[in-house]
PDB file of C-alpha atoms and ligand atoms in Angstrom:
ATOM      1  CA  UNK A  30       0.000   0.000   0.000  1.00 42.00           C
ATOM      2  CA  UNK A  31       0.973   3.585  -0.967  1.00 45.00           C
ATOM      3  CA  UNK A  32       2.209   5.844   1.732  1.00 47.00           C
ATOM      4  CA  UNK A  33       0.992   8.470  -0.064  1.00 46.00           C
ATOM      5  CA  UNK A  34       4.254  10.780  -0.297  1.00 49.00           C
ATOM      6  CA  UNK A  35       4.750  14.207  -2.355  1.00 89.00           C
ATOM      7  CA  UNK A  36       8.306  13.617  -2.490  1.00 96.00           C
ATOM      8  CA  UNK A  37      10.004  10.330  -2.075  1.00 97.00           C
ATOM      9  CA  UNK A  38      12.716  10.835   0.357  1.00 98.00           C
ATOM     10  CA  UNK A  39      15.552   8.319  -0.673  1.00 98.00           C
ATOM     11  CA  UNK A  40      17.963   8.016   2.498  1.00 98.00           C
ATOM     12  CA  UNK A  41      21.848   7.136   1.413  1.00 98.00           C
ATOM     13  CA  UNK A  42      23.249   6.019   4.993  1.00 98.00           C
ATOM     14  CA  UNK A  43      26.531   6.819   5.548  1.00 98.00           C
ATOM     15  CA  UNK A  44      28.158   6.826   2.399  1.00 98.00           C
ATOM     16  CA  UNK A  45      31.380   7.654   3.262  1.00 97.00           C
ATOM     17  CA  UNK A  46      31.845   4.115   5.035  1.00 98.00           C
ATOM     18  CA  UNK A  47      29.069   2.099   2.701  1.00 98.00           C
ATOM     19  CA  UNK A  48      30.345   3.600  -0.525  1.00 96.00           C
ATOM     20  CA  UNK A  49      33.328   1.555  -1.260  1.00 96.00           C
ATOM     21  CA  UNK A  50      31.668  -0.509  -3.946  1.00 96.00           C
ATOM     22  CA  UNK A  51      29.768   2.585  -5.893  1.00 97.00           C
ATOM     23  CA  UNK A  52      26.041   1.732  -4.288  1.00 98.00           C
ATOM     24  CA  UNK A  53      25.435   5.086  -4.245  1.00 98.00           C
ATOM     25  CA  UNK A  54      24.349   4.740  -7.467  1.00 98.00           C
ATOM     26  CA  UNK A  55      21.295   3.201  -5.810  1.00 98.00           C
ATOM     27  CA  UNK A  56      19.617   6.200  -5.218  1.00 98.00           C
ATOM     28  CA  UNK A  57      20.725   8.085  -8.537  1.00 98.00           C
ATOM     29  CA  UNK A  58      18.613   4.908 -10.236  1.00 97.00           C
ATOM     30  CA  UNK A  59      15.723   5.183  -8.159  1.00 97.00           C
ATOM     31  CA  UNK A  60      15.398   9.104  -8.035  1.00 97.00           C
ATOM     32  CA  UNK A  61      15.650   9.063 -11.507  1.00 95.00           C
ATOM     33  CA  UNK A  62      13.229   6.871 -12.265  1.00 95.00           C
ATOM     34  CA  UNK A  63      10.623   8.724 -10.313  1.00 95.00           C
ATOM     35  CA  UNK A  64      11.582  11.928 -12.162  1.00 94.00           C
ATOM     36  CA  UNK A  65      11.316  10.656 -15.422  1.00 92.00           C
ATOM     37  CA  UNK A  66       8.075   9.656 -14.295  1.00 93.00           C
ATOM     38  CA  UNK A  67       7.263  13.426 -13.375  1.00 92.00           C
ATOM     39  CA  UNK A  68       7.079  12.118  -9.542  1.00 95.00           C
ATOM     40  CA  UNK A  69       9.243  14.070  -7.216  1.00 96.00           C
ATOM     41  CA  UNK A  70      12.158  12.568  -5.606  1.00 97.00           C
ATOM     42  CA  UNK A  71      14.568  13.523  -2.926  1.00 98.00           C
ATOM     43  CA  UNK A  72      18.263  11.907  -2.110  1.00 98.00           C
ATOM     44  CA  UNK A  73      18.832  12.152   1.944  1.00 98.00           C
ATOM     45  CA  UNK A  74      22.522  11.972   2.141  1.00 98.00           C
ATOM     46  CA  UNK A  75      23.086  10.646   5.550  1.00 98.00           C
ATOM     47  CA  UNK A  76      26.808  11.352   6.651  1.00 98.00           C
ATOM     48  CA  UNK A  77      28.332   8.749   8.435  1.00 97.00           C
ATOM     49  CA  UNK A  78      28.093   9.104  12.396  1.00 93.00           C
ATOM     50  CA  UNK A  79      24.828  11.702  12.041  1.00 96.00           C
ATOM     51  CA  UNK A  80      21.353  10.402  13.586  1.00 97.00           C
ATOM     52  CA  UNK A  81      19.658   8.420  11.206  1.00 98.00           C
ATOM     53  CA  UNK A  82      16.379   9.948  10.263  1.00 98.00           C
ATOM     54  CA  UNK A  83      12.877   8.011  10.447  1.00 98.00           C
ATOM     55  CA  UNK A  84      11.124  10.029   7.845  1.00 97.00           C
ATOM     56  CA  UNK A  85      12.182   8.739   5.244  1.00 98.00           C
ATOM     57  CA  UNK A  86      10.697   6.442   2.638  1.00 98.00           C
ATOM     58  CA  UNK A  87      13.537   4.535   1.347  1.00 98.00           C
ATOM     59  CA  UNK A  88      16.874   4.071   3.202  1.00 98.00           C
ATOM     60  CA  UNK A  89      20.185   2.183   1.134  1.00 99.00           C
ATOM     61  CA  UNK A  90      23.164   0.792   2.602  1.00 98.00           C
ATOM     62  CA  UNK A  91      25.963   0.013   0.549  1.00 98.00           C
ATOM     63  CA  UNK A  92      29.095  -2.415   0.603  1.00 98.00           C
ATOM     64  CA  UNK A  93      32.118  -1.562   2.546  1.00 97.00           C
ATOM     65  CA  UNK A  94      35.531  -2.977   3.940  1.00 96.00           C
ATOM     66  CA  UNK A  95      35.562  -4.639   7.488  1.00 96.00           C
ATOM     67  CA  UNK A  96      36.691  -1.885   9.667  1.00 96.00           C
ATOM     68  CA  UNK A  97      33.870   0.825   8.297  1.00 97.00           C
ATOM     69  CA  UNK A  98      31.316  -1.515   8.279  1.00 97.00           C
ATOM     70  CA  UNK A  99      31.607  -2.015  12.120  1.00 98.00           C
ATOM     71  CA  UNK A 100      31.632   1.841  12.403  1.00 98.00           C
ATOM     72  CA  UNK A 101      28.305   2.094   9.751  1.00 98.00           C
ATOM     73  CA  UNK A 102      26.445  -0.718  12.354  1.00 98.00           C
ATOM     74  CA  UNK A 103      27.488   1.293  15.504  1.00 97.00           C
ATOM     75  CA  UNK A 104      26.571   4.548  13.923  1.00 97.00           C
ATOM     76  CA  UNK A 105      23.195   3.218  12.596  1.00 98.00           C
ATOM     77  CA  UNK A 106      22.196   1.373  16.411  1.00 95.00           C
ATOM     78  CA  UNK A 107      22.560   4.947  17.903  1.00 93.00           C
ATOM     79  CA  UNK A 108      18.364   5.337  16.916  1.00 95.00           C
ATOM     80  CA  UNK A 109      16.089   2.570  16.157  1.00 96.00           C
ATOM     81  CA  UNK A 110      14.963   5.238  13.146  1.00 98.00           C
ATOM     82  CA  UNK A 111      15.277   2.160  10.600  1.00 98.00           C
ATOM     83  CA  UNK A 112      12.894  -0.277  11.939  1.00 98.00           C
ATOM     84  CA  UNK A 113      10.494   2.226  12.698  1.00 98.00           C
ATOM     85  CA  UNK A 114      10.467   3.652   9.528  1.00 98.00           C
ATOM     86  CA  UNK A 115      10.031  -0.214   7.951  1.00 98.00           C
ATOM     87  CA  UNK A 116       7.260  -0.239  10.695  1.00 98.00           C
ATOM     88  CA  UNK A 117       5.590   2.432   9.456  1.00 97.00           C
ATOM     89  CA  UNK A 118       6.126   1.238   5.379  1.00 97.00           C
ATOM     90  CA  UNK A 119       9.413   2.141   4.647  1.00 98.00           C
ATOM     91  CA  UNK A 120      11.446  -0.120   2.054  1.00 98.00           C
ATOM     92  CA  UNK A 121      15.435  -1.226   2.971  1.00 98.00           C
ATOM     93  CA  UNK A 122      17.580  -2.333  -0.178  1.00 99.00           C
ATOM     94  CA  UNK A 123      20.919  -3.362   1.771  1.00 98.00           C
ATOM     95  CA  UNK A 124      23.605  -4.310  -0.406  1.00 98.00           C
ATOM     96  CA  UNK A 125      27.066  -6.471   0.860  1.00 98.00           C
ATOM     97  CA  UNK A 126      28.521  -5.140   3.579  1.00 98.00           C
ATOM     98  CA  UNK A 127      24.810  -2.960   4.486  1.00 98.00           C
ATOM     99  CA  UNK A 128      23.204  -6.746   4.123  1.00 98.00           C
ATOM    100  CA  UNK A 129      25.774  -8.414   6.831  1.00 98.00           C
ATOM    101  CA  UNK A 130      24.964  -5.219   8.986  1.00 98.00           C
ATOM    102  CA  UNK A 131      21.032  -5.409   9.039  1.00 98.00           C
ATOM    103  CA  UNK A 132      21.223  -9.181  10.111  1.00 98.00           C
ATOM    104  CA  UNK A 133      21.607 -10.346  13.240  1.00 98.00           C
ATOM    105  CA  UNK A 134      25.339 -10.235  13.649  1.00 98.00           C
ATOM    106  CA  UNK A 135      28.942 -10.276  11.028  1.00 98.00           C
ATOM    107  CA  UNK A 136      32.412 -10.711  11.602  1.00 96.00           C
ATOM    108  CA  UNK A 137      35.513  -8.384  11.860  1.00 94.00           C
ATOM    109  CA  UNK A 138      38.741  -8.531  12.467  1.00 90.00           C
ATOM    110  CA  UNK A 139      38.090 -12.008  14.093  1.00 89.00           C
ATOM    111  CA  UNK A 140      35.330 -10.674  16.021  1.00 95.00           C
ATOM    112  CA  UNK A 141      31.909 -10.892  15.827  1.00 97.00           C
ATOM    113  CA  UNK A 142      29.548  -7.760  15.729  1.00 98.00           C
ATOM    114  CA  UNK A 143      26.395  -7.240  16.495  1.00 97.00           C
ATOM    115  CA  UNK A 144      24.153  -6.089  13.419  1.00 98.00           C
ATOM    116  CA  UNK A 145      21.058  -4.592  13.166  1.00 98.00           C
ATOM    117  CA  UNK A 146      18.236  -7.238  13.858  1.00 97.00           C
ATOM    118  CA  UNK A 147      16.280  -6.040  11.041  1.00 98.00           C
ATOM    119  CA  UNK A 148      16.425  -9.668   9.409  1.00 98.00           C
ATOM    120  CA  UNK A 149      17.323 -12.841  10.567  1.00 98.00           C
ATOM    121  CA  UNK A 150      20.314 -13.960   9.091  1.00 98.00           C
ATOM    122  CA  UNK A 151      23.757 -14.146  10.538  1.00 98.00           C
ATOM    123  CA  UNK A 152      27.426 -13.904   8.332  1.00 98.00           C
ATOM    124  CA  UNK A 153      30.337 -15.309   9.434  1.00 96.00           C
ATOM    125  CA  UNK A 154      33.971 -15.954   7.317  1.00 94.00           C
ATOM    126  CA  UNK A 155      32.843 -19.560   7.080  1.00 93.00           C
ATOM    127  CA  UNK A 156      29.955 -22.133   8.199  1.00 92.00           C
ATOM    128  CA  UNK A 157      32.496 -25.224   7.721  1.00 89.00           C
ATOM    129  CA  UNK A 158      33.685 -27.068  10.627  1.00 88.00           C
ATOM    130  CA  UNK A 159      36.886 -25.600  12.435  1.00 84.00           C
ATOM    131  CA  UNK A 160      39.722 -27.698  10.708  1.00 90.00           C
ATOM    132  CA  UNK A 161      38.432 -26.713   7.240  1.00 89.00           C
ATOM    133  CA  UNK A 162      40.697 -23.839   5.894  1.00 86.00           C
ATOM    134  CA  UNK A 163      37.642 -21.049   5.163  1.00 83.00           C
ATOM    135  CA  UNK A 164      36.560 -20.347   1.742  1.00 89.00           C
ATOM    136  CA  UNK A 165      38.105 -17.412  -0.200  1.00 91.00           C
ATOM    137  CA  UNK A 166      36.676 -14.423  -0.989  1.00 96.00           C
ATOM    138  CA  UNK A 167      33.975 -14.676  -3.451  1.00 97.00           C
ATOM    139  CA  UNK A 168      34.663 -11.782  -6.253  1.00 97.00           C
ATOM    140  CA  UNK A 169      33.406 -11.694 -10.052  1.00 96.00           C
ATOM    141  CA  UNK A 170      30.119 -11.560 -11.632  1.00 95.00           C
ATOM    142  CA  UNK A 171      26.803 -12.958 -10.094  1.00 97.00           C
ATOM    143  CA  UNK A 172      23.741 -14.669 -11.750  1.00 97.00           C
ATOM    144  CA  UNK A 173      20.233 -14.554  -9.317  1.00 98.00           C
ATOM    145  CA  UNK A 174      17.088 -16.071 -10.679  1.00 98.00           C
ATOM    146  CA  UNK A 175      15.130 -14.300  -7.868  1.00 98.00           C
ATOM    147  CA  UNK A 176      11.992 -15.666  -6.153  1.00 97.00           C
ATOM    148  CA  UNK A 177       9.455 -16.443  -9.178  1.00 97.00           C
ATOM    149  CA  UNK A 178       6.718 -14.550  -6.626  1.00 95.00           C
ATOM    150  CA  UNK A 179       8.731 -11.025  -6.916  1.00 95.00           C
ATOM    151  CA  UNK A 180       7.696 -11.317 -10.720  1.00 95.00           C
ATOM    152  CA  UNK A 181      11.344 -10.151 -11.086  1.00 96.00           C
ATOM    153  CA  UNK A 182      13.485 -10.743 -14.105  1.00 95.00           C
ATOM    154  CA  UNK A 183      17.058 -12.522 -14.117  1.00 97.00           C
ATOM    155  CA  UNK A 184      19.102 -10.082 -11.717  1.00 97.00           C
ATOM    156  CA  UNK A 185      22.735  -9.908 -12.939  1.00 97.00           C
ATOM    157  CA  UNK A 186      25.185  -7.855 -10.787  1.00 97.00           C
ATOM    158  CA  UNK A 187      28.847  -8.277  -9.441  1.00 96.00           C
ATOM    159  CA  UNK A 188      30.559  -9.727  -5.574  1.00 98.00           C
ATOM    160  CA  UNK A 189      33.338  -9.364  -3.969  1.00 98.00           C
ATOM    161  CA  UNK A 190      32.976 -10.506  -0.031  1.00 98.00           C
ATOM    162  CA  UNK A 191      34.385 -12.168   2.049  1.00 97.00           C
ATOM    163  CA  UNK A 192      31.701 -12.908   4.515  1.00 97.00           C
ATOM    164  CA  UNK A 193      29.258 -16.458   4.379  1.00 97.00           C
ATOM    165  CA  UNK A 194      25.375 -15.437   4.985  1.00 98.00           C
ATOM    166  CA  UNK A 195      22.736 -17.694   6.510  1.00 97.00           C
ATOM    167  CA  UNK A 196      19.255 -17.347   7.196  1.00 95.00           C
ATOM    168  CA  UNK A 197      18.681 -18.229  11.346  1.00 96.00           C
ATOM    169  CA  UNK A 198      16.473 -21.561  11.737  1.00 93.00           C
ATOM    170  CA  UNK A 199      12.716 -20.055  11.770  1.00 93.00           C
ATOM    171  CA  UNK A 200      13.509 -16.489  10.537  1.00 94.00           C
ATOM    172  CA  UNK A 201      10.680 -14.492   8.291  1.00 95.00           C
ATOM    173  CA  UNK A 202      11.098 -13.529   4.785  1.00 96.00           C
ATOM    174  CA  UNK A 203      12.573 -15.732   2.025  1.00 96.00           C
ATOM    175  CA  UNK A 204      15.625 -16.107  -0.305  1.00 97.00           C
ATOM    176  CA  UNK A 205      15.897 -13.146  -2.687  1.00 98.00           C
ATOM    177  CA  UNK A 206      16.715 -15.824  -5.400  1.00 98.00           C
ATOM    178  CA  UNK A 207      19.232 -18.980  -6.122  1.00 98.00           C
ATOM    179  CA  UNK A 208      22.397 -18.532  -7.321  1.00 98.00           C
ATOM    180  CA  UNK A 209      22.713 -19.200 -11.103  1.00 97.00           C
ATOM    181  CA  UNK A 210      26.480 -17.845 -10.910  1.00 96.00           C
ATOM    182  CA  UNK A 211      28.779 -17.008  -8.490  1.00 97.00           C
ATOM    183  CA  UNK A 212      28.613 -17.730  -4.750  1.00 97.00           C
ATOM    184  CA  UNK A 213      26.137 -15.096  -3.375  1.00 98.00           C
ATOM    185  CA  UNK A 214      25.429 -15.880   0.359  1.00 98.00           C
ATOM    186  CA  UNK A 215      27.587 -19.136  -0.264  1.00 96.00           C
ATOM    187  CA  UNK A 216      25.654 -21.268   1.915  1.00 85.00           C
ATOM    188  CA  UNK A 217      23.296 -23.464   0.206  1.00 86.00           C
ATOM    189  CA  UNK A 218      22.723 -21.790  -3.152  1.00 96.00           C
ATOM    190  CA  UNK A 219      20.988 -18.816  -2.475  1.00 98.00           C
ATOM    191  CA  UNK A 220      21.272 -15.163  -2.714  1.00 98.00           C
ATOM    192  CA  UNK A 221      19.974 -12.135  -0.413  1.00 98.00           C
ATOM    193  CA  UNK A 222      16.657 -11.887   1.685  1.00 98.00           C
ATOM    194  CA  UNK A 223      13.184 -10.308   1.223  1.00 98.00           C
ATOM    195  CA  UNK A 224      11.597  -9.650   3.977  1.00 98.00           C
ATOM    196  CA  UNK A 225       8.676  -7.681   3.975  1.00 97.00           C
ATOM    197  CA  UNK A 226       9.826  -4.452   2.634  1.00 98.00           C
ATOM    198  CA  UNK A 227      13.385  -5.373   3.834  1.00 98.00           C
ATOM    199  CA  UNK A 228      15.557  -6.279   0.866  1.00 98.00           C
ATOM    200  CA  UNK A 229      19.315  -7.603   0.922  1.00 98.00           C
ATOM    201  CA  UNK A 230      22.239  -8.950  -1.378  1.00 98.00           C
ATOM    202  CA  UNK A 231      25.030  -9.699  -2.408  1.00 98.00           C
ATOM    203  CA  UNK A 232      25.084  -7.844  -5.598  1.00 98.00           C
ATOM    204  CA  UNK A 233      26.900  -4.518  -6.476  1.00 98.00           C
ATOM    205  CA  UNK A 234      26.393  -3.059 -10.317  1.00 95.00           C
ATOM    206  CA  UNK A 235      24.839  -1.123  -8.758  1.00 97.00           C
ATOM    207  CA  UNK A 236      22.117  -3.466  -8.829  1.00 98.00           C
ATOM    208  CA  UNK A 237      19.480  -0.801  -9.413  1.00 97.00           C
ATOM    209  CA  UNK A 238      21.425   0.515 -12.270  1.00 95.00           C
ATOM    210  CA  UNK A 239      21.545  -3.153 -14.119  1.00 95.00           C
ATOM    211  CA  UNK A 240      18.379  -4.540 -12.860  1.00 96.00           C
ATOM    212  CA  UNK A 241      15.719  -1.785 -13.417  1.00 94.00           C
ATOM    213  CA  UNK A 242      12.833  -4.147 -12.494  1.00 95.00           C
ATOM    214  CA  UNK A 243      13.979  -4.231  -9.112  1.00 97.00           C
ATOM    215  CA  UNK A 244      14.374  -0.538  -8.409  1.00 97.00           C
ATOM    216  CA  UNK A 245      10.550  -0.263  -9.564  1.00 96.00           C
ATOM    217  CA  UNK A 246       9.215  -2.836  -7.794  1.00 97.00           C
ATOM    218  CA  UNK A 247      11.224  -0.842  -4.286  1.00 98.00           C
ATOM    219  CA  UNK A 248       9.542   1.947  -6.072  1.00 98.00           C
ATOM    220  CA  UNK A 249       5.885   0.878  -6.398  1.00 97.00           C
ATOM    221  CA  UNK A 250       6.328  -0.548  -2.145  1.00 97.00           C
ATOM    222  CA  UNK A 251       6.084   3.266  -0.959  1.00 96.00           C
ATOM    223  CA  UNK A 252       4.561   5.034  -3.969  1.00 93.00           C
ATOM    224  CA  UNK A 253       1.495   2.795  -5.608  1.00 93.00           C
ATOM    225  CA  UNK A 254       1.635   1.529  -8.914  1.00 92.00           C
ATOM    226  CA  UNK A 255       3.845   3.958 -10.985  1.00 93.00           C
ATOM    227  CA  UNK A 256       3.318   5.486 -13.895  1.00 88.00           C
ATOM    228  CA  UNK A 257       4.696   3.442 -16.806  1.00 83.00           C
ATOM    229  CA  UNK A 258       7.821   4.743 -18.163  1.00 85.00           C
ATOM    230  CA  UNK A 259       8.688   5.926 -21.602  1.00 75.00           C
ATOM    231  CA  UNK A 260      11.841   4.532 -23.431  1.00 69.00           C
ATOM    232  CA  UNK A 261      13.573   0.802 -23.736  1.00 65.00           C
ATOM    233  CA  UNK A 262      12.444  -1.574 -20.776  1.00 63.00           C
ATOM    234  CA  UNK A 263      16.257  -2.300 -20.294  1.00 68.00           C
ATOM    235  CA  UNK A 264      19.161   0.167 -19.186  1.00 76.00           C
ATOM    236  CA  UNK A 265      22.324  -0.032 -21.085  1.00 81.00           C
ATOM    237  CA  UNK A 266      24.099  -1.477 -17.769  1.00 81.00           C
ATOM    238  CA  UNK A 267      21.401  -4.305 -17.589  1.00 83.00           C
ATOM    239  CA  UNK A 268      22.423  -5.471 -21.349  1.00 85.00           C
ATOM    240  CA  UNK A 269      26.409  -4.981 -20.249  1.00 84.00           C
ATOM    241  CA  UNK A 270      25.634  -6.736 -17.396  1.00 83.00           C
ATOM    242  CA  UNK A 271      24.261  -9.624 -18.743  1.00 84.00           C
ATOM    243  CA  UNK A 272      26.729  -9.881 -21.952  1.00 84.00           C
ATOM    244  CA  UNK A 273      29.524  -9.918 -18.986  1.00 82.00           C
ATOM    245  CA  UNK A 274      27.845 -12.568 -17.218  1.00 80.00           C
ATOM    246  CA  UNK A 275      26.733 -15.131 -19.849  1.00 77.00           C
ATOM    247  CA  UNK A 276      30.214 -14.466 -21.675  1.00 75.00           C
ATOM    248  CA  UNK A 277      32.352 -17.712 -21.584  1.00 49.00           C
ATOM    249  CA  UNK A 278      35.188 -17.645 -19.165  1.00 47.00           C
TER     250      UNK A 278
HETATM  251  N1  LIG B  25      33.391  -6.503   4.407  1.00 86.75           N
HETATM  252  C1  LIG B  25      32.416  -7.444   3.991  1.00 86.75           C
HETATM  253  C2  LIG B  25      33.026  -8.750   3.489  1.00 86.75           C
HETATM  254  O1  LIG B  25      34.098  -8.760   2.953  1.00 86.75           O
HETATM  255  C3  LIG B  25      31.528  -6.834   2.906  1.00 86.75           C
HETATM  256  C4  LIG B  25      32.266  -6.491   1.644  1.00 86.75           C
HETATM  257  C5  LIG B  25      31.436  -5.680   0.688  1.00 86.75           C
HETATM  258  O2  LIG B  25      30.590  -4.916   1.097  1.00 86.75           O
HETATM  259  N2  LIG B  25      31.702  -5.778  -0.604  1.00 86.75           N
HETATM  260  O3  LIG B  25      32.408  -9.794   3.621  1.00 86.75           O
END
């Protein structure tokens, strides 16, 4: 249902520690595509450290190295502004290092911090027993077929992490989609979480920017159905994307 805004207020948290891997585009895709739309739109820089704000109808967190990412969590848990805003209808796209941090808890520096409890999923380095040497980092291009009741195309996008995600026995939500290529959460196949209006993955592109679908579909959660939009159905960085991905090895 539609929470009725004038202006979509698009909240980029923090992206001097969750900018590492270029999310920010994130809210250039999905301001845009409201103002092509003649909707208005409004990007909410949130600088790292500051209060985040509840008002908002959209809030993005982006991928980022160990050490920030601990910061980002601790900086985030100073208000509960996130959940209440999802509370109240608010959408989360969380991407790498902002998807560890809204789960239940991710490691660092060989300790392990306590995320965000939006979600319930946990990372670690591995899942393995002790004696098994822990998987390397997962880095190149990633394939998602996404959960076939988002309606969502093939999402294509790029990893490089070094964390393991899991969903925690009895936890809400579902799989964002299976793994087609690459390692996503790299336990059992799948990639991300959806969660209500609570969405998180693995995948950088940024995966607004090469999987339009999905930035309308965050779209349509706070605004109603949109507006259709004029021009090709694909961006140029979806068709990139995809020739990267499906290009032999
Ligand atoms: N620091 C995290 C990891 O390596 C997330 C990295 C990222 O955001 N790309 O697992």
């Amino acid at each position: 249902m539609s929470r009725g805004p004038s202006t979509t207020r698009i909240a980029l948290i923090y992206p001097e520690l969750l900018g590492t891997y270029g999310d920010g585009g994130n809210a250039i895709v999905l301001a845009r595509r409201l103002r092509w739309r003649g909707l208005r739109a409004e990007i909410v820089n949130v600088a790292a450290g500051s209060p985040v704000p509840e008002d908002c109808d959209i809030y993005l967190l982006g991928g980022g190295e160990d050490a920030p990412q601990v910061l980002a969590a601790d900086g985030i848990r100073q208000n509960r502004a996130i959940a209440r805003a999802v509370s109240g209808g608010a959408a989360v796209l969380a991407v790498c290092a902002g998807y560890q941090v809204i789960g239940e808890s991710f490691p660092s520096g060989g300790e392990i911090h306590p995320g965000l409890h939006l979600v319930g999923i946990e990372t670690r380095r591995s899942f393995a027993p002790p004696e098994t040497p822990p998987p390397g980092r997962a880095v190149g291009d990633i394939v998602v077929e996404p959960d076939p009741r988002l309606g969502l195309p093939t999402l294509y996008g790029y990893e490089n992490h070094a964390g393991r995600t899991r969903r925690l026995p009895g936890a809400g939500g579902v799989p964002l989609g299976t793994v087609q290529r690459g390692i996503g959460d790299g336990d059992g196949g799948t990639d991300g979480i959806i969660d209500g209006r609570v969405v998180g993955t693995y995948l950088h592109g940024p995966v607004l920017a090469q999987n339009p679908a999905l930035a309308d579909l965050l779209l349509s959660w706070v605004h109603g159905a949109l507006p259709p939009l004029d021009g090709p159905p694909e961006t140029v960085a979806l068709r990139e994307a995809r020739r990267r991905a499906l290009a032999v090895s």
